[in-house]
Amino acid sequence: MKWINIIGLIFQFAAFWFAAPELLGSEALKRFEKGLITFIGKIPTVIIAFSAIIVGIGMSWYGIRTGLQAAEADASGIIGTMVTIIVLSVVLMVYFIFFASKTQQWMQSNFATPLIEKLIVSGESRKSALIIGAVLFTLGFVLQLVTALAQ
């Protein structure tokens, strides 16, 4: 039930971002255009950082669990675990060094700029986003209500 509640909260959070362009209007979006493009362009970096945190926690948990099992029984499996952790860490570092800025630039030019321009120019796009936001908000509310009634 906890997961249903969490999904409902995520839907309601996403609903705000879908509704915001229509609520702000085209004039406010024009004033915020440069900042919004920069903000949307940084979304991949935030996603990558969040993923790196999750992977780091997972690798730590995996290393601790394997280390404790090796301490109780046989230490031969710990080498494979350490190699796995090192390889994953190197892959993440290489990605950050070589591809993170390219991903951010691609996101800004192919996603952020066209999205903001479309939201500023097209009232129909803002209206569609508002409808999607309303649907997400309603789904989130229903999921939270089901969770509250089930408890």
PDB file of N, CA and C in Angstrom, residues 22-116:
ATOM      1  N   GLU A  22       0.221  26.631 -18.319  1.00  0.00           N
ATOM      2  CA  GLU A  22      -1.063  27.279 -18.558  1.00  0.00           C
ATOM      3  C   GLU A  22      -1.374  28.278 -17.456  1.00  0.00           C
ATOM      4  N   LEU A  23      -1.037  27.943 -16.236  1.00  0.00           N
ATOM      5  CA  LEU A  23      -1.299  28.853 -15.122  1.00  0.00           C
ATOM      6  C   LEU A  23      -0.434  30.112 -15.199  1.00  0.00           C
ATOM      7  N   LEU A  24       0.815  29.950 -15.659  1.00  0.00           N
ATOM      8  CA  LEU A  24       1.705  31.106 -15.786  1.00  0.00           C
ATOM      9  C   LEU A  24       1.341  31.978 -16.980  1.00  0.00           C
ATOM     10  N   GLY A  25       0.969  31.358 -18.088  1.00  0.00           N
ATOM     11  CA  GLY A  25       0.635  32.105 -19.297  1.00  0.00           C
ATOM     12  C   GLY A  25       1.862  32.378 -20.145  1.00  0.00           C
ATOM     13  N   SER A  26       1.625  32.818 -21.374  1.00  0.00           N
ATOM     14  CA  SER A  26       2.722  32.998 -22.332  1.00  0.00           C
ATOM     15  C   SER A  26       3.632  34.166 -21.958  1.00  0.00           C
ATOM     16  N   GLU A  27       3.079  35.235 -21.370  1.00  0.00           N
ATOM     17  CA  GLU A  27       3.908  36.394 -21.009  1.00  0.00           C
ATOM     18  C   GLU A  27       4.935  36.026 -19.944  1.00  0.00           C
ATOM     19  N   ALA A  28       4.503  35.300 -18.929  1.00  0.00           N
ATOM     20  CA  ALA A  28       5.433  34.881 -17.871  1.00  0.00           C
ATOM     21  C   ALA A  28       6.451  33.898 -18.424  1.00  0.00           C
ATOM     22  N   LEU A  29       6.018  33.009 -19.316  1.00  0.00           N
ATOM     23  CA  LEU A  29       6.955  32.058 -19.914  1.00  0.00           C
ATOM     24  C   LEU A  29       8.006  32.773 -20.750  1.00  0.00           C
ATOM     25  N   LYS A  30       7.624  33.856 -21.442  1.00  0.00           N
ATOM     26  CA  LYS A  30       8.593  34.640 -22.211  1.00  0.00           C
ATOM     27  C   LYS A  30       9.641  35.254 -21.291  1.00  0.00           C
ATOM     28  N   ARG A  31       9.193  35.746 -20.126  1.00  0.00           N
ATOM     29  CA  ARG A  31      10.142  36.343 -19.177  1.00  0.00           C
ATOM     30  C   ARG A  31      11.101  35.297 -18.613  1.00  0.00           C
ATOM     31  N   PHE A  32      10.604  34.079 -18.415  1.00  0.00           N
ATOM     32  CA  PHE A  32      11.410  33.014 -17.814  1.00  0.00           C
ATOM     33  C   PHE A  32      12.101  32.125 -18.843  1.00  0.00           C
ATOM     34  N   GLU A  33      12.004  32.454 -20.125  1.00  0.00           N
ATOM     35  CA  GLU A  33      12.439  31.547 -21.189  1.00  0.00           C
ATOM     36  C   GLU A  33      13.871  31.053 -21.019  1.00  0.00           C
ATOM     37  N   LYS A  34      14.819  31.952 -20.843  1.00  0.00           N
ATOM     38  CA  LYS A  34      16.221  31.544 -20.754  1.00  0.00           C
ATOM     39  C   LYS A  34      16.465  30.651 -19.534  1.00  0.00           C
ATOM     40  N   GLY A  35      15.899  31.034 -18.398  1.00  0.00           N
ATOM     41  CA  GLY A  35      16.058  30.231 -17.188  1.00  0.00           C
ATOM     42  C   GLY A  35      15.408  28.865 -17.314  1.00  0.00           C
ATOM     43  N   LEU A  36      14.237  28.810 -17.958  1.00  0.00           N
ATOM     44  CA  LEU A  36      13.552  27.525 -18.141  1.00  0.00           C
ATOM     45  C   LEU A  36      14.337  26.597 -19.060  1.00  0.00           C
ATOM     46  N   ILE A  37      14.910  27.162 -20.113  1.00  0.00           N
ATOM     47  CA  ILE A  37      15.717  26.341 -21.021  1.00  0.00           C
ATOM     48  C   ILE A  37      16.914  25.764 -20.274  1.00  0.00           C
ATOM     49  N   THR A  38      17.573  26.584 -19.461  1.00  0.00           N
ATOM     50  CA  THR A  38      18.711  26.099 -18.664  1.00  0.00           C
ATOM     51  C   THR A  38      18.262  25.038 -17.669  1.00  0.00           C
ATOM     52  N   PHE A  39      17.117  25.293 -17.000  1.00  0.00           N
ATOM     53  CA  PHE A  39      16.596  24.348 -16.005  1.00  0.00           C
ATOM     54  C   PHE A  39      16.259  23.005 -16.647  1.00  0.00           C
ATOM     55  N   ILE A  40      15.538  23.018 -17.756  1.00  0.00           N
ATOM     56  CA  ILE A  40      15.167  21.767 -18.424  1.00  0.00           C
ATOM     57  C   ILE A  40      16.408  21.072 -18.972  1.00  0.00           C
ATOM     58  N   GLY A  41      17.383  21.860 -19.415  1.00  0.00           N
ATOM     59  CA  GLY A  41      18.628  21.266 -19.911  1.00  0.00           C
ATOM     60  C   GLY A  41      19.426  20.553 -18.841  1.00  0.00           C
ATOM     61  N   LYS A  42      19.220  20.929 -17.582  1.00  0.00           N
ATOM     62  CA  LYS A  42      19.959  20.290 -16.486  1.00  0.00           C
ATOM     63  C   LYS A  42      19.258  19.053 -15.935  1.00  0.00           C
ATOM     64  N   ILE A  43      18.075  18.757 -16.430  1.00  0.00           N
ATOM     65  CA  ILE A  43      17.351  17.575 -15.960  1.00  0.00           C
ATOM     66  C   ILE A  43      18.157  16.290 -16.152  1.00  0.00           C
ATOM     67  N   PRO A  44      18.841  16.083 -17.307  1.00  0.00           N
ATOM     68  CA  PRO A  44      19.641  14.853 -17.429  1.00  0.00           C
ATOM     69  C   PRO A  44      20.719  14.745 -16.361  1.00  0.00           C
ATOM     70  N   THR A  45      21.341  15.868 -16.005  1.00  0.00           N
ATOM     71  CA  THR A  45      22.376  15.844 -14.980  1.00  0.00           C
ATOM     72  C   THR A  45      21.785  15.425 -13.634  1.00  0.00           C
ATOM     73  N   VAL A  46      20.605  15.939 -13.324  1.00  0.00           N
ATOM     74  CA  VAL A  46      19.942  15.570 -12.071  1.00  0.00           C
ATOM     75  C   VAL A  46      19.580  14.084 -12.082  1.00  0.00           C
ATOM     76  N   ILE A  47      19.064  13.605 -13.209  1.00  0.00           N
ATOM     77  CA  ILE A  47      18.705  12.190 -13.325  1.00  0.00           C
ATOM     78  C   ILE A  47      19.945  11.315 -13.196  1.00  0.00           C
ATOM     79  N   ILE A  48      21.029  11.724 -13.845  1.00  0.00           N
ATOM     80  CA  ILE A  48      22.272  10.962 -13.768  1.00  0.00           C
ATOM     81  C   ILE A  48      22.811  10.962 -12.340  1.00  0.00           C
ATOM     82  N   ALA A  49      22.770  12.122 -11.682  1.00  0.00           N
ATOM     83  CA  ALA A  49      23.259  12.203 -10.305  1.00  0.00           C
ATOM     84  C   ALA A  49      22.412  11.336  -9.380  1.00  0.00           C
ATOM     85  N   PHE A  50      21.091  11.400  -9.532  1.00  0.00           N
ATOM     86  CA  PHE A  50      20.199  10.577  -8.715  1.00  0.00           C
ATOM     87  C   PHE A  50      20.475   9.091  -8.976  1.00  0.00           C
ATOM     88  N   SER A  51      20.660   8.729 -10.252  1.00  0.00           N
ATOM     89  CA  SER A  51      20.974   7.334 -10.590  1.00  0.00           C
ATOM     90  C   SER A  51      22.300   6.912  -9.977  1.00  0.00           C
ATOM     91  N   ALA A  52      23.288   7.810 -10.006  1.00  0.00           N
ATOM     92  CA  ALA A  52      24.596   7.491  -9.424  1.00  0.00           C
ATOM     93  C   ALA A  52      24.477   7.265  -7.919  1.00  0.00           C
ATOM     94  N   ILE A  53      23.645   8.051  -7.268  1.00  0.00           N
ATOM     95  CA  ILE A  53      23.435   7.864  -5.824  1.00  0.00           C
ATOM     96  C   ILE A  53      22.807   6.508  -5.560  1.00  0.00           C
ATOM     97  N   ILE A  54      21.782   6.158  -6.344  1.00  0.00           N
ATOM     98  CA  ILE A  54      21.117   4.863  -6.181  1.00  0.00           C
ATOM     99  C   ILE A  54      22.100   3.719  -6.447  1.00  0.00           C
ATOM    100  N   VAL A  55      22.882   3.845  -7.525  1.00  0.00           N
ATOM    101  CA  VAL A  55      23.862   2.801  -7.841  1.00  0.00           C
ATOM    102  C   VAL A  55      24.916   2.710  -6.743  1.00  0.00           C
ATOM    103  N   GLY A  56      25.361   3.856  -6.224  1.00  0.00           N
ATOM    104  CA  GLY A  56      26.347   3.858  -5.141  1.00  0.00           C
ATOM    105  C   GLY A  56      25.824   3.185  -3.888  1.00  0.00           C
ATOM    106  N   ILE A  57      24.585   3.479  -3.532  1.00  0.00           N
ATOM    107  CA  ILE A  57      23.984   2.832  -2.365  1.00  0.00           C
ATOM    108  C   ILE A  57      23.850   1.333  -2.613  1.00  0.00           C
ATOM    109  N   GLY A  58      23.407   0.980  -3.820  1.00  0.00           N
ATOM    110  CA  GLY A  58      23.263  -0.440  -4.155  1.00  0.00           C
ATOM    111  C   GLY A  58      24.592  -1.177  -4.119  1.00  0.00           C
ATOM    112  N   MET A  59      25.636  -0.547  -4.695  1.00  0.00           N
ATOM    113  CA  MET A  59      26.948  -1.189  -4.681  1.00  0.00           C
ATOM    114  C   MET A  59      27.482  -1.310  -3.258  1.00  0.00           C
ATOM    115  N   SER A  60      27.254  -0.293  -2.444  1.00  0.00           N
ATOM    116  CA  SER A  60      27.702  -0.352  -1.043  1.00  0.00           C
ATOM    117  C   SER A  60      27.006  -1.483  -0.308  1.00  0.00           C
ATOM    118  N   TRP A  61      25.672  -1.554  -0.476  1.00  0.00           N
ATOM    119  CA  TRP A  61      24.915  -2.616   0.181  1.00  0.00           C
ATOM    120  C   TRP A  61      25.398  -3.988  -0.299  1.00  0.00           C
ATOM    121  N   TYR A  62      25.596  -4.125  -1.600  1.00  0.00           N
ATOM    122  CA  TYR A  62      26.062  -5.392  -2.167  1.00  0.00           C
ATOM    123  C   TYR A  62      27.444  -5.752  -1.618  1.00  0.00           C
ATOM    124  N   GLY A  63      28.348  -4.761  -1.539  1.00  0.00           N
ATOM    125  CA  GLY A  63      29.694  -5.012  -1.021  1.00  0.00           C
ATOM    126  C   GLY A  63      29.693  -5.384   0.448  1.00  0.00           C
ATOM    127  N   ILE A  64      28.888  -4.686   1.238  1.00  0.00           N
ATOM    128  CA  ILE A  64      28.805  -4.990   2.676  1.00  0.00           C
ATOM    129  C   ILE A  64      28.220  -6.380   2.891  1.00  0.00           C
ATOM    130  N   ARG A  65      27.135  -6.682   2.151  1.00  0.00           N
ATOM    131  CA  ARG A  65      26.489  -7.990   2.307  1.00  0.00           C
ATOM    132  C   ARG A  65      27.443  -9.120   1.912  1.00  0.00           C
ATOM    133  N   THR A  66      28.126  -8.944   0.805  1.00  0.00           N
ATOM    134  CA  THR A  66      29.061  -9.979   0.356  1.00  0.00           C
ATOM    135  C   THR A  66      30.248 -10.096   1.315  1.00  0.00           C
ATOM    136  N   GLY A  67      30.713  -8.960   1.820  1.00  0.00           N
ATOM    137  CA  GLY A  67      31.814  -8.988   2.786  1.00  0.00           C
ATOM    138  C   GLY A  67      31.437  -9.702   4.065  1.00  0.00           C
ATOM    139  N   LEU A  68      30.217  -9.466   4.548  1.00  0.00           N
ATOM    140  CA  LEU A  68      29.763 -10.156   5.757  1.00  0.00           C
ATOM    141  C   LEU A  68      29.596 -11.653   5.513  1.00  0.00           C
ATOM    142  N   GLN A  69      29.099 -12.016   4.337  1.00  0.00           N
ATOM    143  CA  GLN A  69      28.975 -13.440   4.009  1.00  0.00           C
ATOM    144  C   GLN A  69      30.345 -14.086   3.895  1.00  0.00           C
ATOM    145  N   ALA A  70      31.301 -13.341   3.340  1.00  0.00           N
ATOM    146  CA  ALA A  70      32.654 -13.886   3.212  1.00  0.00           C
ATOM    147  C   ALA A  70      33.305 -14.045   4.583  1.00  0.00           C
ATOM    148  N   ALA A  71      33.010 -13.151   5.504  1.00  0.00           N
ATOM    149  CA  ALA A  71      33.575 -13.250   6.844  1.00  0.00           C
ATOM    150  C   ALA A  71      33.039 -14.462   7.582  1.00  0.00           C
ATOM    151  N   GLU A  72      31.792 -14.828   7.288  1.00  0.00           N
ATOM    152  CA  GLU A  72      31.190 -15.982   7.948  1.00  0.00           C
ATOM    153  C   GLU A  72      31.628 -17.301   7.339  1.00  0.00           C
ATOM    154  N   ALA A  73      31.896 -17.313   6.044  1.00  0.00           N
ATOM    155  CA  ALA A  73      32.185 -18.587   5.380  1.00  0.00           C
ATOM    156  C   ALA A  73      33.480 -18.488   4.587  1.00  0.00           C
ATOM    157  N   ASP A  74      33.340 -18.429   3.281  1.00  0.00           N
ATOM    158  CA  ASP A  74      34.479 -18.469   2.370  1.00  0.00           C
ATOM    159  C   ASP A  74      34.728 -17.086   1.790  1.00  0.00           C
ATOM    160  N   ALA A  75      35.963 -16.653   1.751  1.00  0.00           N
ATOM    161  CA  ALA A  75      36.314 -15.322   1.254  1.00  0.00           C
ATOM    162  C   ALA A  75      36.591 -15.305  -0.245  1.00  0.00           C
ATOM    163  N   SER A  76      36.378 -16.400  -0.948  1.00  0.00           N
ATOM    164  CA  SER A  76      36.728 -16.441  -2.371  1.00  0.00           C
ATOM    165  C   SER A  76      35.787 -15.603  -3.237  1.00  0.00           C
ATOM    166  N   GLY A  77      34.539 -15.381  -2.827  1.00  0.00           N
ATOM    167  CA  GLY A  77      33.591 -14.619  -3.628  1.00  0.00           C
ATOM    168  C   GLY A  77      33.773 -13.116  -3.547  1.00  0.00           C
ATOM    169  N   ILE A  78      34.574 -12.650  -2.601  1.00  0.00           N
ATOM    170  CA  ILE A  78      34.743 -11.208  -2.398  1.00  0.00           C
ATOM    171  C   ILE A  78      35.511 -10.564  -3.546  1.00  0.00           C
ATOM    172  N   ILE A  79      36.372 -11.305  -4.203  1.00  0.00           N
ATOM    173  CA  ILE A  79      37.148 -10.745  -5.320  1.00  0.00           C
ATOM    174  C   ILE A  79      36.206 -10.343  -6.456  1.00  0.00           C
ATOM    175  N   GLY A  80      35.276 -11.201  -6.803  1.00  0.00           N
ATOM    176  CA  GLY A  80      34.311 -10.897  -7.863  1.00  0.00           C
ATOM    177  C   GLY A  80      33.469  -9.677  -7.527  1.00  0.00           C
ATOM    178  N   THR A  81      33.095  -9.566  -6.266  1.00  0.00           N
ATOM    179  CA  THR A  81      32.308  -8.416  -5.821  1.00  0.00           C
ATOM    180  C   THR A  81      33.110  -7.132  -5.975  1.00  0.00           C
ATOM    181  N   MET A  82      34.332  -7.140  -5.562  1.00  0.00           N
ATOM    182  CA  MET A  82      35.168  -5.947  -5.666  1.00  0.00           C
ATOM    183  C   MET A  82      35.406  -5.567  -7.128  1.00  0.00           C
ATOM    184  N   VAL A  83      35.613  -6.545  -7.977  1.00  0.00           N
ATOM    185  CA  VAL A  83      35.790  -6.271  -9.405  1.00  0.00           C
ATOM    186  C   VAL A  83      34.520  -5.650  -9.980  1.00  0.00           C
ATOM    187  N   THR A  84      33.361  -6.169  -9.595  1.00  0.00           N
ATOM    188  CA  THR A  84      32.085  -5.617 -10.063  1.00  0.00           C
ATOM    189  C   THR A  84      31.927  -4.176  -9.625  1.00  0.00           C
ATOM    190  N   ILE A  85      32.218  -3.889  -8.375  1.00  0.00           N
ATOM    191  CA  ILE A  85      32.093  -2.525  -7.854  1.00  0.00           C
ATOM    192  C   ILE A  85      33.056  -1.585  -8.571  1.00  0.00           C
ATOM    193  N   ILE A  86      34.281  -2.012  -8.791  1.00  0.00           N
ATOM    194  CA  ILE A  86      35.275  -1.180  -9.474  1.00  0.00           C
ATOM    195  C   ILE A  86      34.857  -0.917 -10.913  1.00  0.00           C
ATOM    196  N   VAL A  87      34.394  -1.939 -11.616  1.00  0.00           N
ATOM    197  CA  VAL A  87      33.983  -1.770 -13.021  1.00  0.00           C
ATOM    198  C   VAL A  87      32.797  -0.809 -13.123  1.00  0.00           C
ATOM    199  N   LEU A  88      31.800  -0.965 -12.276  1.00  0.00           N
ATOM    200  CA  LEU A  88      30.656  -0.055 -12.307  1.00  0.00           C
ATOM    201  C   LEU A  88      31.067   1.381 -11.978  1.00  0.00           C
ATOM    202  N   SER A  89      31.968   1.546 -11.036  1.00  0.00           N
ATOM    203  CA  SER A  89      32.439   2.891 -10.692  1.00  0.00           C
ATOM    204  C   SER A  89      33.187   3.530 -11.848  1.00  0.00           C
ATOM    205  N   VAL A  90      34.011   2.769 -12.516  1.00  0.00           N
ATOM    206  CA  VAL A  90      34.769   3.291 -13.663  1.00  0.00           C
ATOM    207  C   VAL A  90      33.818   3.657 -14.806  1.00  0.00           C
ATOM    208  N   VAL A  91      32.818   2.824 -15.062  1.00  0.00           N
ATOM    209  CA  VAL A  91      31.849   3.127 -16.123  1.00  0.00           C
ATOM    210  C   VAL A  91      31.127   4.435 -15.820  1.00  0.00           C
ATOM    211  N   LEU A  92      30.696   4.622 -14.586  1.00  0.00           N
ATOM    212  CA  LEU A  92      30.027   5.872 -14.213  1.00  0.00           C
ATOM    213  C   LEU A  92      30.958   7.079 -14.355  1.00  0.00           C
ATOM    214  N   MET A  93      32.208   6.944 -13.928  1.00  0.00           N
ATOM    215  CA  MET A  93      33.156   8.047 -14.046  1.00  0.00           C
ATOM    216  C   MET A  93      33.417   8.398 -15.503  1.00  0.00           C
ATOM    217  N   VAL A  94      33.601   7.394 -16.349  1.00  0.00           N
ATOM    218  CA  VAL A  94      33.838   7.644 -17.774  1.00  0.00           C
ATOM    219  C   VAL A  94      32.643   8.350 -18.397  1.00  0.00           C
ATOM    220  N   TYR A  95      31.441   7.912 -18.019  1.00  0.00           N
ATOM    221  CA  TYR A  95      30.251   8.579 -18.544  1.00  0.00           C
ATOM    222  C   TYR A  95      30.239  10.047 -18.145  1.00  0.00           C
ATOM    223  N   PHE A  96      30.486  10.339 -16.864  1.00  0.00           N
ATOM    224  CA  PHE A  96      30.476  11.724 -16.409  1.00  0.00           C
ATOM    225  C   PHE A  96      31.565  12.547 -17.094  1.00  0.00           C
ATOM    226  N   ILE A  97      32.726  11.968 -17.291  1.00  0.00           N
ATOM    227  CA  ILE A  97      33.827  12.708 -17.890  1.00  0.00           C
ATOM    228  C   ILE A  97      33.557  13.021 -19.362  1.00  0.00           C
ATOM    229  N   PHE A  98      33.069  12.042 -20.119  1.00  0.00           N
ATOM    230  CA  PHE A  98      32.974  12.215 -21.563  1.00  0.00           C
ATOM    231  C   PHE A  98      31.583  12.545 -22.099  1.00  0.00           C
ATOM    232  N   PHE A  99      30.534  12.082 -21.453  1.00  0.00           N
ATOM    233  CA  PHE A  99      29.220  12.177 -22.079  1.00  0.00           C
ATOM    234  C   PHE A  99      28.196  13.037 -21.349  1.00  0.00           C
ATOM    235  N   ALA A 100      28.423  13.402 -20.106  1.00  0.00           N
ATOM    236  CA  ALA A 100      27.402  14.160 -19.370  1.00  0.00           C
ATOM    237  C   ALA A 100      27.150  15.529 -20.000  1.00  0.00           C
ATOM    238  N   SER A 101      28.218  16.253 -20.368  1.00  0.00           N
ATOM    239  CA  SER A 101      28.011  17.577 -20.961  1.00  0.00           C
ATOM    240  C   SER A 101      27.385  17.462 -22.349  1.00  0.00           C
ATOM    241  N   LYS A 102      27.748  16.420 -23.104  1.00  0.00           N
ATOM    242  CA  LYS A 102      27.128  16.224 -24.420  1.00  0.00           C
ATOM    243  C   LYS A 102      25.647  15.893 -24.287  1.00  0.00           C
ATOM    244  N   THR A 103      25.301  15.097 -23.275  1.00  0.00           N
ATOM    245  CA  THR A 103      23.891  14.777 -23.029  1.00  0.00           C
ATOM    246  C   THR A 103      23.129  16.030 -22.641  1.00  0.00           C
ATOM    247  N   GLN A 104      23.725  16.862 -21.820  1.00  0.00           N
ATOM    248  CA  GLN A 104      23.063  18.097 -21.403  1.00  0.00           C
ATOM    249  C   GLN A 104      22.875  19.035 -22.595  1.00  0.00           C
ATOM    250  N   GLN A 105      23.884  19.181 -23.450  1.00  0.00           N
ATOM    251  CA  GLN A 105      23.750  20.031 -24.629  1.00  0.00           C
ATOM    252  C   GLN A 105      22.688  19.492 -25.581  1.00  0.00           C
ATOM    253  N   TRP A 106      22.671  18.178 -25.770  1.00  0.00           N
ATOM    254  CA  TRP A 106      21.664  17.571 -26.646  1.00  0.00           C
ATOM    255  C   TRP A 106      20.267  17.812 -26.091  1.00  0.00           C
ATOM    256  N   MET A 107      20.123  17.670 -24.779  1.00  0.00           N
ATOM    257  CA  MET A 107      18.826  17.868 -24.142  1.00  0.00           C
ATOM    258  C   MET A 107      18.371  19.317 -24.308  1.00  0.00           C
ATOM    259  N   GLN A 108      19.288  20.268 -24.174  1.00  0.00           N
ATOM    260  CA  GLN A 108      18.920  21.674 -24.326  1.00  0.00           C
ATOM    261  C   GLN A 108      18.509  21.981 -25.762  1.00  0.00           C
ATOM    262  N   SER A 109      19.282  21.519 -26.733  1.00  0.00           N
ATOM    263  CA  SER A 109      18.980  21.884 -28.121  1.00  0.00           C
ATOM    264  C   SER A 109      17.810  21.105 -28.710  1.00  0.00           C
ATOM    265  N   ASN A 110      17.643  19.848 -28.333  1.00  0.00           N
ATOM    266  CA  ASN A 110      16.603  19.019 -28.951  1.00  0.00           C
ATOM    267  C   ASN A 110      15.326  18.907 -28.133  1.00  0.00           C
ATOM    268  N   PHE A 111      15.370  19.264 -26.870  1.00  0.00           N
ATOM    269  CA  PHE A 111      14.198  19.092 -26.029  1.00  0.00           C
ATOM    270  C   PHE A 111      13.772  20.396 -25.355  1.00  0.00           C
ATOM    271  N   ALA A 112      14.684  21.020 -24.609  1.00  0.00           N
ATOM    272  CA  ALA A 112      14.320  22.184 -23.797  1.00  0.00           C
ATOM    273  C   ALA A 112      13.899  23.376 -24.645  1.00  0.00           C
ATOM    274  N   THR A 113      14.737  23.772 -25.594  1.00  0.00           N
ATOM    275  CA  THR A 113      14.425  24.948 -26.406  1.00  0.00           C
ATOM    276  C   THR A 113      13.141  24.770 -27.207  1.00  0.00           C
ATOM    277  N   PRO A 114      12.960  23.661 -27.954  1.00  0.00           N
ATOM    278  CA  PRO A 114      11.691  23.505 -28.686  1.00  0.00           C
ATOM    279  C   PRO A 114      10.470  23.420 -27.776  1.00  0.00           C
ATOM    280  N   LEU A 115      10.614  22.775 -26.618  1.00  0.00           N
ATOM    281  CA  LEU A 115       9.488  22.652 -25.697  1.00  0.00           C
ATOM    282  C   LEU A 115       9.055  24.020 -25.180  1.00  0.00           C
ATOM    283  N   ILE A 116      10.007  24.821 -24.743  1.00  0.00           N
ATOM    284  CA  ILE A 116       9.678  26.141 -24.217  1.00  0.00           C
ATOM    285  C   ILE A 116       9.084  27.017 -25.312  1.00  0.00           C
TER     286      ILE A 116
END
